[in-house]
């Protein structure tokens, strides 16, 4: 049972480079989201999606793009990496868009360093 | 932005001690309160979701209570074990369709 799969686990980028963090879930969940975790901060929502073709901004969306062409996949794109984007990124999904009651299933995380 | 506060920030206990920590949240427009357990180098895993005032949930030695009128939840661990060492996160949302807002977590270290 794969659950939520994130790739890569680790990545080092130079300032200005672009890359895509991949996230896939095999639970047929409607809701998917990306968070970043920084020292001394809680998980902060970057972008989320309530279904294929529908995405919206979270608390800290600047510098990131997302798309949701299928139910399974929700990639996060860094267009021009900056040192401020050094963080641990988590993808999560839940069964329903009634997010408040439905538990989130998290991927293993991607640790990104931008030099 | 909905403010979710957790205290203490960190906690060090001896094996066998019982412990508890707090999650505070705005009581207006409350819908649900989540607790997650996050071990180092792993992903957060859900412990409980609570929705009703007075709710109590239990999983093994871990239990949680909810007071929606005053806006707090307690997480209790009875007879802490080293494997309980983790960061415990709580989260809530503004309304049923709102995204979860997480607190900063309480980092628990249990020494053998």
mmCIF file with all atom_site columns, C-alpha atoms in Angstrom, chain A residues 4-7 20-25 29-35 45-58 65-77 90-93:
data_model
loop_
_atom_site.group_PDB
_atom_site.id
_atom_site.type_symbol
_atom_site.label_atom_id
_atom_site.label_alt_id
_atom_site.label_comp_id
_atom_site.label_asym_id
_atom_site.label_entity_id
_atom_site.label_seq_id
_atom_site.pdbx_PDB_ins_code
_atom_site.Cartn_x
_atom_site.Cartn_y
_atom_site.Cartn_z
_atom_site.occupancy
_atom_site.B_iso_or_equiv
_atom_site.pdbx_formal_charge
_atom_site.auth_seq_id
_atom_site.auth_comp_id
_atom_site.auth_asym_id
_atom_site.auth_atom_id
_atom_site.pdbx_PDB_model_num
ATOM 1  C CA . UNK A 1 4  ? 1.458  9.206  -0.685  1.00 0.00 ? 4  UNK A CA 1
ATOM 2  C CA . UNK A 1 5  ? 4.736  9.026  -2.586  1.00 0.00 ? 5  UNK A CA 1
ATOM 3  C CA . UNK A 1 6  ? 7.081  11.981 -2.873  1.00 0.00 ? 6  UNK A CA 1
ATOM 4  C CA . UNK A 1 7  ? 10.183 12.246 -5.022  1.00 0.00 ? 7  UNK A CA 1
ATOM 5  C CA . UNK A 1 20 ? 9.498  19.973 -9.862  1.00 0.00 ? 20 UNK A CA 1
ATOM 6  C CA . UNK A 1 21 ? 8.735  18.061 -6.684  1.00 0.00 ? 21 UNK A CA 1
ATOM 7  C CA . UNK A 1 22 ? 6.573  15.086 -7.473  1.00 0.00 ? 22 UNK A CA 1
ATOM 8  C CA . UNK A 1 23 ? 3.668  13.824 -5.388  1.00 0.00 ? 23 UNK A CA 1
ATOM 9  C CA . UNK A 1 24 ? 1.400  10.902 -6.159  1.00 0.00 ? 24 UNK A CA 1
ATOM 10 C CA . UNK A 1 25 ? -1.279 9.143  -4.131  1.00 0.00 ? 25 UNK A CA 1
ATOM 11 C CA . UNK A 1 29 ? -8.256 11.088 -2.571  1.00 0.00 ? 29 UNK A CA 1
ATOM 12 C CA . UNK A 1 30 ? -9.922 14.264 -3.792  1.00 0.00 ? 30 UNK A CA 1
ATOM 13 C CA . UNK A 1 31 ? -7.929 16.694 -1.675  1.00 0.00 ? 31 UNK A CA 1
ATOM 14 C CA . UNK A 1 32 ? -4.163 17.158 -2.046  1.00 0.00 ? 32 UNK A CA 1
ATOM 15 C CA . UNK A 1 33 ? -1.884 19.782 -0.611  1.00 0.00 ? 33 UNK A CA 1
ATOM 16 C CA . UNK A 1 34 ? 1.710  20.928 -0.266  1.00 0.00 ? 34 UNK A CA 1
ATOM 17 C CA . UNK A 1 35 ? 3.225  22.179 2.977   1.00 0.00 ? 35 UNK A CA 1
ATOM 18 C CA . UNK A 1 45 ? 0.238  25.461 3.417   1.00 0.00 ? 45 UNK A CA 1
ATOM 19 C CA . UNK A 1 46 ? 1.659  26.394 0.005   1.00 0.00 ? 46 UNK A CA 1
ATOM 20 C CA . UNK A 1 47 ? -1.035 25.255 -2.459  1.00 0.00 ? 47 UNK A CA 1
ATOM 21 C CA . UNK A 1 48 ? -3.902 22.845 -2.405  1.00 0.00 ? 48 UNK A CA 1
ATOM 22 C CA . UNK A 1 49 ? -6.306 21.115 -4.756  1.00 0.00 ? 49 UNK A CA 1
ATOM 23 C CA . UNK A 1 50 ? -9.853 19.885 -4.178  1.00 0.00 ? 50 UNK A CA 1
ATOM 24 C CA . UNK A 1 51 ? -9.927 17.785 -7.341  1.00 0.00 ? 51 UNK A CA 1
ATOM 25 C CA . UNK A 1 52 ? -8.465 17.338 -10.801 1.00 0.00 ? 52 UNK A CA 1
ATOM 26 C CA . UNK A 1 53 ? -8.256 20.644 -12.610 1.00 0.00 ? 53 UNK A CA 1
ATOM 27 C CA . UNK A 1 54 ? -8.818 22.719 -9.457  1.00 0.00 ? 54 UNK A CA 1
ATOM 28 C CA . UNK A 1 55 ? -6.015 24.357 -7.488  1.00 0.00 ? 55 UNK A CA 1
ATOM 29 C CA . UNK A 1 56 ? -5.786 27.265 -5.097  1.00 0.00 ? 56 UNK A CA 1
ATOM 30 C CA . UNK A 1 57 ? -3.257 29.181 -3.049  1.00 0.00 ? 57 UNK A CA 1
ATOM 31 C CA . UNK A 1 58 ? -2.481 28.518 0.573   1.00 0.00 ? 58 UNK A CA 1
ATOM 32 C CA . UNK A 1 65 ? 3.211  26.719 -9.063  1.00 0.00 ? 65 UNK A CA 1
ATOM 33 C CA . UNK A 1 66 ? 1.019  23.634 -9.014  1.00 0.00 ? 66 UNK A CA 1
ATOM 34 C CA . UNK A 1 67 ? -1.252 21.763 -11.370 1.00 0.00 ? 67 UNK A CA 1
ATOM 35 C CA . UNK A 1 68 ? -3.625 18.829 -10.944 1.00 0.00 ? 68 UNK A CA 1
ATOM 36 C CA . UNK A 1 69 ? -4.232 17.124 -14.269 1.00 0.00 ? 69 UNK A CA 1
ATOM 37 C CA . UNK A 1 70 ? -5.145 13.789 -12.651 1.00 0.00 ? 70 UNK A CA 1
ATOM 38 C CA . UNK A 1 71 ? -6.594 12.739 -9.304  1.00 0.00 ? 71 UNK A CA 1
ATOM 39 C CA . UNK A 1 72 ? -3.371 10.908 -8.466  1.00 0.00 ? 72 UNK A CA 1
ATOM 40 C CA . UNK A 1 73 ? -0.681 13.516 -9.130  1.00 0.00 ? 73 UNK A CA 1
ATOM 41 C CA . UNK A 1 74 ? -0.015 16.947 -7.666  1.00 0.00 ? 74 UNK A CA 1
ATOM 42 C CA . UNK A 1 75 ? 3.428  18.273 -8.641  1.00 0.00 ? 75 UNK A CA 1
ATOM 43 C CA . UNK A 1 76 ? 4.938  21.388 -7.075  1.00 0.00 ? 76 UNK A CA 1
ATOM 44 C CA . UNK A 1 77 ? 7.114  23.562 -9.314  1.00 0.00 ? 77 UNK A CA 1
ATOM 45 C CA . UNK A 1 90 ? 5.460  17.609 2.523   1.00 0.00 ? 90 UNK A CA 1
ATOM 46 C CA . UNK A 1 91 ? 2.694  16.533 0.246   1.00 0.00 ? 91 UNK A CA 1
ATOM 47 C CA . UNK A 1 92 ? -0.536 15.368 1.868   1.00 0.00 ? 92 UNK A CA 1
ATOM 48 C CA . UNK A 1 93 ? -3.891 14.043 0.761   1.00 0.00 ? 93 UNK A CA 1
#
